[in-house]
Amino acid sequence: MAVLVLAEHDLGTLSAATARIVAAATQLGPVDLLVAGEGIAPVVAEAATLAGVEKVLSADNAALATQSADALTALLLSLAGDYSHIVAASAATGRDVIPRLAAGLDLMPVTDIVAILGPDRFQRPIYAGNAVETVASNQPRQLLTIRASAFRPAAGGNDAPVEPVRAELTAVTRLIAAHRTEGDMPDLGTAQIVVAGGVSFGSAENFKLVEELAQVLGAAVGATRAAVDAGYAPNDWQVGQTGKIIAPDLYIGIGISGALQHLAGIQGAKKIVAINKDPDSPLMQIADYALAGDLFEIVPQLIAALKRD
Ligand code: FAD
């Protein structure tokens, strides 16, 4: 039983999610980590350090330069025969590639796994995170996407061997343009601390208070859909059912009511702090620490106090 994990990388750096997927995949068997792209030597070197990786497969190929799903799928199809499990993060690439691979192999994938109970038994959230189902998969080969935030990252310190992969690939699709969101904040999907704000901030200018508090704490910034729809925060900050699913050690929700669709995104948070003028709001009810009051008074005081320390 061997496991193939598809590494995610960008701009010559391995994604933080990959270390978590590797740690999860080691529960299934010995892990080979596939790095696919063009000019990927730095990523391959980083991948080889992850604990639990038996070997790194390095597919350095011009057809993989843009990580197109069709070329990645063709590559995985050529490698699938050696593996009992093929695993990717439940993120943009994995969600694109694993279903294509499943169609190619005529298998059913199991997606968005949050717990591994055995080689063919997995848990995944359903009904927007309101229930967790256990799936027993009788497929001859398991094709899985795993929610990175549900697992701790693998440690470093490994020195796994690297094996080049040669494959005849042609990308069918062509990338026309990519628009990057710049920022030096931690990645929302894997951040240890997240500070999120709601529509109650009233303007994009006021929402900067959330960013300021996040900066002091070294946290990522999140937002409700209402705040995003109002134009106070960019789309990729949205947390919830139709946004990012997060599992930080500490989540601070400010001026957020705690609608079910938002709570669906924060169920993995270990400690929840809520700041709201309505003590009866759902987020205040489930919070570990609830601060009742006006956010425009509390948040500046909090920032000043943290800056003093
Ligand atoms: P509100 O619900 O309006 O809450 C504002 C809160 O701020 C209130 O509790 C109020 O007491 C408090 N407040 C106001 N002023 C102050 C002040 N001065 N100081 C302190 N507190 C104050 N939402 C998401 O977040 N993520 C999703 O992924 C998502 N997906 C959705 C998918 C679907 C299909 C649908 C229908 C909805 C989805 N929503 C999602 C929207 C969700 O239902 C809520 O509308 C949204 O989360 C509410 O955002 P909010 O908490 O900012 O606003």
Short mmCIF file of C-alpha atoms and ligand atoms in Angstrom, two decimals:
data_model
loop_
_atom_site.label_atom_id
_atom_site.label_comp_id
_atom_site.label_asym_id
_atom_site.label_seq_id
_atom_site.Cartn_x
_atom_site.Cartn_y
_atom_site.Cartn_z
CA MET A 1 0.00 0.00 0.00
CA ALA A 2 1.69 3.22 -1.13
CA VAL A 3 0.39 6.75 -1.17
CA LEU A 4 1.05 9.44 -3.75
CA VAL A 5 0.57 13.03 -2.58
CA LEU A 6 0.36 15.85 -5.11
CA ALA A 7 2.38 18.81 -3.78
CA GLU A 8 1.01 22.32 -4.16
CA HIS A 9 3.49 25.08 -4.87
CA ASP A 10 3.66 28.61 -6.16
CA LEU A 11 6.49 31.02 -6.97
CA GLY A 12 9.10 28.41 -6.14
CA THR A 13 7.75 27.67 -2.67
CA LEU A 14 5.91 24.65 -1.35
CA SER A 15 2.46 25.55 0.00
CA ALA A 16 1.96 25.34 3.75
CA ALA A 17 -0.93 22.96 3.05
CA THR A 18 1.37 20.32 1.56
CA ALA A 19 3.11 19.62 4.89
CA ARG A 20 -0.31 19.03 6.44
CA ILE A 21 -1.46 16.73 3.63
CA VAL A 22 1.76 14.73 3.93
CA ALA A 23 1.21 14.33 7.69
CA ALA A 24 -2.35 13.15 7.05
CA ALA A 25 -1.29 10.80 4.25
CA THR A 26 1.30 9.03 6.43
CA GLN A 27 -1.69 7.54 8.27
CA LEU A 28 -2.48 5.64 5.05
CA GLY A 29 0.94 4.22 4.19
CA PRO A 30 4.40 5.18 2.94
CA VAL A 31 4.20 8.51 1.13
CA ASP A 32 5.74 9.57 -2.17
CA LEU A 33 5.42 13.29 -2.81
CA LEU A 34 4.93 14.40 -6.42
CA VAL A 35 6.19 17.87 -7.35
CA ALA A 36 5.02 18.81 -10.83
CA GLY A 37 5.89 21.98 -12.71
CA GLU A 38 8.70 23.60 -14.62
CA GLY A 39 11.94 24.81 -12.99
CA ILE A 40 10.90 23.19 -9.71
CA ALA A 41 14.30 22.42 -8.16
CA PRO A 42 13.79 24.69 -5.08
CA VAL A 43 10.37 23.15 -4.43
CA VAL A 44 11.73 19.62 -4.80
CA ALA A 45 14.49 20.44 -2.29
CA GLU A 46 11.91 21.79 0.18
CA ALA A 47 9.63 18.77 -0.38
CA ALA A 48 12.47 16.35 0.43
CA THR A 49 12.79 17.82 3.94
CA LEU A 50 9.26 16.88 5.01
CA ALA A 51 9.11 14.12 7.62
CA GLY A 52 7.29 11.02 6.41
CA VAL A 53 8.18 11.43 2.73
CA GLU A 54 9.81 8.23 1.38
CA LYS A 55 10.78 9.81 -1.92
CA VAL A 56 10.05 12.91 -3.97
CA LEU A 57 8.95 12.42 -7.56
CA SER A 58 10.12 15.39 -9.59
CA ALA A 59 8.17 15.98 -12.81
CA ASP A 60 9.94 18.94 -14.40
CA ASN A 61 8.12 19.45 -17.67
CA ALA A 62 7.21 22.50 -19.79
CA ALA A 63 3.65 21.18 -20.16
CA LEU A 64 3.27 21.50 -16.37
CA ALA A 65 4.52 25.10 -16.19
CA THR A 66 1.08 26.55 -15.44
CA GLN A 67 -0.06 23.57 -13.35
CA SER A 68 -2.91 23.03 -15.80
CA ALA A 69 -5.36 20.45 -14.51
CA ASP A 70 -5.37 18.46 -17.75
CA ALA A 71 -1.58 18.04 -17.78
CA LEU A 72 -1.50 17.21 -14.06
CA THR A 73 -4.27 14.65 -14.55
CA ALA A 74 -2.41 13.04 -17.45
CA LEU A 75 0.71 12.84 -15.28
CA LEU A 76 -1.19 11.30 -12.36
CA LEU A 77 -2.87 8.80 -14.72
CA SER A 78 0.58 7.66 -15.85
CA LEU A 79 1.67 7.13 -12.21
CA ALA A 80 -1.56 5.82 -10.68
CA GLY A 81 -0.78 2.12 -11.22
CA ASP A 82 1.83 2.11 -8.45
CA TYR A 83 -0.37 3.58 -5.74
CA SER A 84 -3.27 2.50 -3.55
CA HIS A 85 -4.07 6.11 -2.60
CA ILE A 86 -3.69 9.35 -4.56
CA VAL A 87 -4.12 12.39 -2.38
CA ALA A 88 -4.30 16.15 -2.90
CA ALA A 89 -5.24 19.14 -0.76
CA SER A 90 -8.89 20.12 -0.85
CA ALA A 91 -7.98 23.40 -2.52
CA ALA A 92 -8.18 24.82 -6.05
CA THR A 93 -5.70 22.40 -7.68
CA GLY A 94 -6.84 19.26 -5.90
CA ARG A 95 -10.50 20.02 -6.46
CA ASP A 96 -9.79 20.39 -10.15
CA VAL A 97 -7.47 17.43 -10.62
CA ILE A 98 -8.86 14.64 -8.41
CA PRO A 99 -12.34 14.53 -10.03
CA ARG A 100 -10.70 14.46 -13.49
CA LEU A 101 -8.47 11.62 -12.35
CA ALA A 102 -11.51 9.82 -10.93
CA ALA A 103 -13.26 10.11 -14.29
CA GLY A 104 -10.15 8.83 -16.06
CA LEU A 105 -9.89 5.81 -13.76
CA ASP A 106 -13.65 5.28 -13.47
CA LEU A 107 -13.50 5.56 -9.68
CA MET A 108 -15.37 7.60 -7.09
CA PRO A 109 -13.26 10.13 -5.18
CA VAL A 110 -13.78 10.93 -1.51
CA THR A 111 -13.42 14.65 -1.00
CA ASP A 112 -12.82 17.16 1.78
CA ILE A 113 -11.67 14.59 4.34
CA VAL A 114 -11.19 15.89 7.90
CA ALA A 115 -10.28 12.62 9.62
CA ILE A 116 -8.74 9.33 8.51
CA LEU A 117 -10.13 6.32 10.37
CA GLY A 118 -8.38 3.67 8.26
CA PRO A 119 -7.11 3.02 4.74
CA ASP A 120 -10.67 3.12 3.36
CA ARG A 121 -12.64 4.89 6.09
CA PHE A 122 -12.79 8.64 6.19
CA GLN A 123 -14.77 11.44 7.79
CA ARG A 124 -15.99 14.47 5.88
CA PRO A 125 -18.34 17.33 6.78
CA ILE A 126 -21.74 17.56 5.14
CA TYR A 127 -24.65 20.04 5.33
CA ALA A 128 -22.27 23.01 5.47
CA GLY A 129 -20.36 21.47 8.36
CA ASN A 130 -23.42 20.78 10.48
CA ALA A 131 -22.85 17.03 10.38
CA VAL A 132 -19.88 14.76 9.82
CA GLU A 133 -20.33 11.60 7.78
CA THR A 134 -18.15 8.51 7.88
CA VAL A 135 -17.47 7.10 4.44
CA ALA A 136 -16.36 3.49 3.92
CA SER A 137 -15.01 3.39 0.39
CA ASN A 138 -14.86 0.02 -1.41
CA GLN A 139 -12.95 1.44 -4.40
CA PRO A 140 -9.90 -0.54 -5.56
CA ARG A 141 -7.86 2.68 -5.38
CA GLN A 142 -8.65 5.66 -3.15
CA LEU A 143 -8.65 9.12 -4.72
CA LEU A 144 -8.84 11.66 -1.93
CA THR A 145 -8.87 15.37 -1.26
CA ILE A 146 -7.99 16.31 2.30
CA ARG A 147 -8.81 19.49 4.18
CA ALA A 148 -5.35 20.76 5.17
CA SER A 149 -6.55 22.80 8.13
CA ALA A 150 -7.81 19.63 9.86
CA PHE A 151 -4.27 18.24 10.24
CA ARG A 152 -1.05 19.36 11.88
CA PRO A 153 1.89 19.90 9.50
CA ALA A 154 4.64 17.32 9.07
CA ALA A 155 7.93 18.34 10.67
CA GLY A 156 11.04 19.11 8.64
CA GLY A 157 14.47 17.52 8.93
CA ASN A 158 14.02 14.73 6.36
CA ASP A 159 16.35 14.17 3.42
CA ALA A 160 14.23 12.02 1.11
CA PRO A 161 15.68 10.81 -2.19
CA VAL A 162 14.50 12.47 -5.40
CA GLU A 163 13.43 10.49 -8.46
CA PRO A 164 12.85 12.27 -11.77
CA VAL A 165 9.63 11.42 -13.60
CA ARG A 166 9.63 11.44 -17.40
CA ALA A 167 6.23 11.76 -19.03
CA GLU A 168 5.02 12.68 -22.51
CA LEU A 169 2.60 15.49 -21.74
CA THR A 170 0.88 18.17 -23.72
CA ALA A 171 -1.26 20.79 -22.02
CA VAL A 172 -4.61 21.13 -23.76
CA THR A 173 -5.54 24.31 -21.95
CA ARG A 174 -3.57 27.54 -22.11
CA LEU A 175 -3.24 30.05 -19.26
CA ILE A 176 -4.02 33.49 -20.62
CA ALA A 177 -3.47 35.60 -17.51
CA ALA A 178 -3.02 35.26 -13.78
CA HIS A 179 -3.80 38.05 -11.34
CA ARG A 180 -2.05 37.77 -8.03
CA THR A 181 -3.24 39.05 -4.66
CA GLU A 182 -0.19 40.62 -3.06
CA GLY A 183 0.23 40.67 0.69
CA ASP A 184 2.59 39.72 3.47
CA MET A 185 -0.07 38.35 5.78
CA PRO A 186 -0.16 34.66 6.74
CA ASP A 187 -2.23 32.40 4.52
CA LEU A 188 -5.83 32.43 5.79
CA GLY A 189 -6.34 28.71 5.18
CA THR A 190 -3.49 27.63 7.44
CA ALA A 191 -2.95 30.63 9.79
CA GLN A 192 -2.67 29.93 13.54
CA ILE A 193 -4.48 33.17 14.40
CA VAL A 194 -7.29 34.73 12.36
CA VAL A 195 -8.93 38.08 13.04
CA ALA A 196 -12.20 38.44 11.14
CA GLY A 197 -14.57 41.35 10.76
CA GLY A 198 -18.21 41.74 9.79
CA VAL A 199 -20.32 44.24 7.91
CA SER A 200 -20.76 46.23 11.14
CA PHE A 201 -17.47 48.05 10.44
CA GLY A 202 -19.48 50.19 8.05
CA SER A 203 -16.75 51.03 5.54
CA ALA A 204 -13.53 49.73 3.97
CA GLU A 205 -11.70 52.48 5.86
CA ASN A 206 -13.02 51.26 9.23
CA PHE A 207 -12.29 47.64 8.27
CA LYS A 208 -8.59 48.58 8.42
CA LEU A 209 -8.99 48.19 12.22
CA VAL A 210 -9.29 44.44 11.61
CA GLU A 211 -6.10 44.50 9.54
CA GLU A 212 -4.30 46.54 12.21
CA LEU A 213 -5.24 44.12 14.99
CA ALA A 214 -4.24 41.20 12.75
CA GLN A 215 -0.88 42.79 12.05
CA VAL A 216 -0.13 43.27 15.76
CA LEU A 217 -0.97 39.60 16.38
CA GLY A 218 0.76 38.25 13.27
CA ALA A 219 -2.63 36.95 12.18
CA ALA A 220 -4.45 36.44 8.89
CA VAL A 221 -7.52 38.55 8.15
CA GLY A 222 -10.94 37.06 7.50
CA ALA A 223 -14.32 38.57 6.72
CA THR A 224 -17.96 37.65 6.54
CA ARG A 225 -19.72 37.44 3.22
CA ALA A 226 -21.71 40.53 4.17
CA ALA A 227 -18.45 42.47 4.64
CA VAL A 228 -17.14 41.16 1.32
CA ASP A 229 -20.38 41.95 -0.50
CA ALA A 230 -20.28 45.48 0.94
CA GLY A 231 -16.81 45.92 -0.55
CA TYR A 232 -15.01 46.25 2.79
CA ALA A 233 -12.81 43.20 2.24
CA PRO A 234 -11.61 41.27 -0.81
CA ASN A 235 -13.32 38.09 -1.86
CA ASP A 236 -10.47 35.78 -0.84
CA TRP A 237 -10.82 36.86 2.80
CA GLN A 238 -14.31 35.39 3.04
CA VAL A 239 -14.66 32.69 5.68
CA GLY A 240 -17.53 30.25 5.68
CA GLN A 241 -19.59 27.85 3.65
CA THR A 242 -18.88 29.66 0.41
CA GLY A 243 -15.50 31.00 1.50
CA LYS A 244 -12.44 29.54 3.21
CA ILE A 245 -12.65 26.82 5.83
CA ILE A 246 -10.20 27.66 8.61
CA ALA A 247 -8.94 25.92 11.73
CA PRO A 248 -6.71 28.38 13.59
CA ASP A 249 -5.66 28.00 17.22
CA LEU A 250 -7.31 31.38 17.86
CA TYR A 251 -10.17 33.02 15.95
CA ILE A 252 -11.28 36.53 16.86
CA GLY A 253 -14.63 37.49 15.29
CA ILE A 254 -15.46 41.19 15.53
CA GLY A 255 -18.93 42.57 14.83
CA ILE A 256 -19.96 39.22 13.37
CA SER A 257 -23.40 37.82 14.15
CA GLY A 258 -22.41 34.17 13.61
CA ALA A 259 -24.75 33.11 10.83
CA LEU A 260 -24.71 29.36 10.17
CA GLN A 261 -22.92 29.89 6.86
CA HIS A 262 -20.11 31.75 8.62
CA LEU A 263 -19.88 29.25 11.49
CA ALA A 264 -19.45 26.47 8.89
CA GLY A 265 -16.04 27.93 8.16
CA ILE A 266 -14.72 28.20 11.72
CA GLN A 267 -15.74 24.92 13.32
CA GLY A 268 -12.12 23.79 13.46
CA ALA A 269 -11.04 26.87 15.47
CA LYS A 270 -9.60 25.83 18.83
CA LYS A 271 -10.46 29.04 20.74
CA ILE A 272 -13.06 31.57 19.67
CA VAL A 273 -13.15 35.17 20.87
CA ALA A 274 -16.19 37.25 19.90
CA ILE A 275 -16.62 41.01 20.16
CA ASN A 276 -20.18 42.18 19.62
CA LYS A 277 -22.55 44.71 21.14
CA ASP A 278 -25.28 42.07 21.14
CA PRO A 279 -24.46 39.45 23.81
CA ASP A 280 -27.17 37.18 22.41
CA SER A 281 -25.71 36.91 18.92
CA PRO A 282 -24.91 33.28 17.94
CA LEU A 283 -21.13 33.84 17.77
CA MET A 284 -21.14 35.33 21.30
CA GLN A 285 -23.08 32.27 22.47
CA ILE A 286 -20.51 29.76 21.21
CA ALA A 287 -17.39 31.85 21.95
CA ASP A 288 -14.84 30.77 24.56
CA TYR A 289 -14.41 34.47 25.42
CA ALA A 290 -17.20 36.95 24.64
CA LEU A 291 -16.57 40.69 24.90
CA ALA A 292 -19.86 42.60 24.88
CA GLY A 293 -19.50 46.18 23.70
CA ASP A 294 -18.94 48.54 20.82
CA LEU A 295 -16.16 47.36 18.52
CA PHE A 296 -15.11 50.94 17.80
CA GLU A 297 -14.25 51.31 21.52
CA ILE A 298 -12.89 47.82 22.20
CA VAL A 299 -10.70 47.17 19.14
CA PRO A 300 -8.58 50.38 19.33
CA GLN A 301 -8.02 49.70 23.06
CA LEU A 302 -7.01 46.13 22.28
CA ILE A 303 -4.56 47.27 19.61
CA ALA A 304 -3.04 49.90 21.94
CA ALA A 305 -2.70 47.38 24.79
CA LEU A 306 -1.06 44.75 22.55
CA LYS A 307 1.33 47.33 21.14
CA ARG A 308 2.33 48.33 24.69
CA ASP A 309 3.24 44.73 25.62
P1 FAD B 1 -24.69 40.65 10.36
O1 FAD B 1 -25.36 39.34 10.41
O2 FAD B 1 -25.48 41.83 9.94
O3 FAD B 1 -24.12 40.89 11.82
C1 FAD B 1 -23.51 42.05 12.23
C2 FAD B 1 -23.20 41.92 13.72
O4 FAD B 1 -22.44 43.02 14.14
C3 FAD B 1 -24.43 41.86 14.60
O5 FAD B 1 -24.36 40.73 15.45
C4 FAD B 1 -24.38 43.15 15.42
O6 FAD B 1 -24.86 42.99 16.76
C5 FAD B 1 -22.89 43.45 15.41
N1 FAD B 1 -22.58 44.87 15.53
C6 FAD B 1 -23.10 45.90 14.81
N2 FAD B 1 -22.49 47.07 15.15
C7 FAD B 1 -21.58 46.76 16.11
C8 FAD B 1 -20.64 47.53 16.86
N3 FAD B 1 -20.52 48.86 16.67
N4 FAD B 1 -19.85 46.89 17.74
C9 FAD B 1 -19.94 45.54 17.95
N5 FAD B 1 -20.83 44.76 17.26
C10 FAD B 1 -21.62 45.36 16.36
N6 FAD B 1 -21.55 34.39 5.29
C11 FAD B 1 -20.27 34.23 5.59
O7 FAD B 1 -19.71 34.91 6.45
N7 FAD B 1 -19.52 33.30 4.90
C12 FAD B 1 -20.04 32.50 3.95
O8 FAD B 1 -19.31 31.69 3.35
C13 FAD B 1 -21.42 32.66 3.62
N8 FAD B 1 -21.98 31.88 2.67
C14 FAD B 1 -23.34 32.02 2.44
C15 FAD B 1 -23.96 31.16 1.54
C16 FAD B 1 -25.32 31.26 1.31
C17 FAD B 1 -25.96 30.31 0.35
C18 FAD B 1 -26.07 32.25 1.99
C19 FAD B 1 -27.55 32.37 1.75
C20 FAD B 1 -25.46 33.10 2.87
C21 FAD B 1 -24.09 33.02 3.12
N9 FAD B 1 -23.46 33.86 4.02
C22 FAD B 1 -22.14 33.65 4.32
C23 FAD B 1 -24.13 35.04 4.62
C24 FAD B 1 -24.61 34.80 6.04
O9 FAD B 1 -25.90 34.21 6.01
C25 FAD B 1 -24.72 36.14 6.82
O10 FAD B 1 -25.55 37.02 6.10
C26 FAD B 1 -23.37 36.83 7.06
O11 FAD B 1 -22.43 35.91 7.57
C27 FAD B 1 -23.57 37.96 8.06
O12 FAD B 1 -22.42 38.72 8.15
P2 FAD B 1 -22.15 39.69 9.39
O13 FAD B 1 -22.02 38.87 10.63
O14 FAD B 1 -21.02 40.55 8.99
O15 FAD B 1 -23.43 40.62 9.41
#
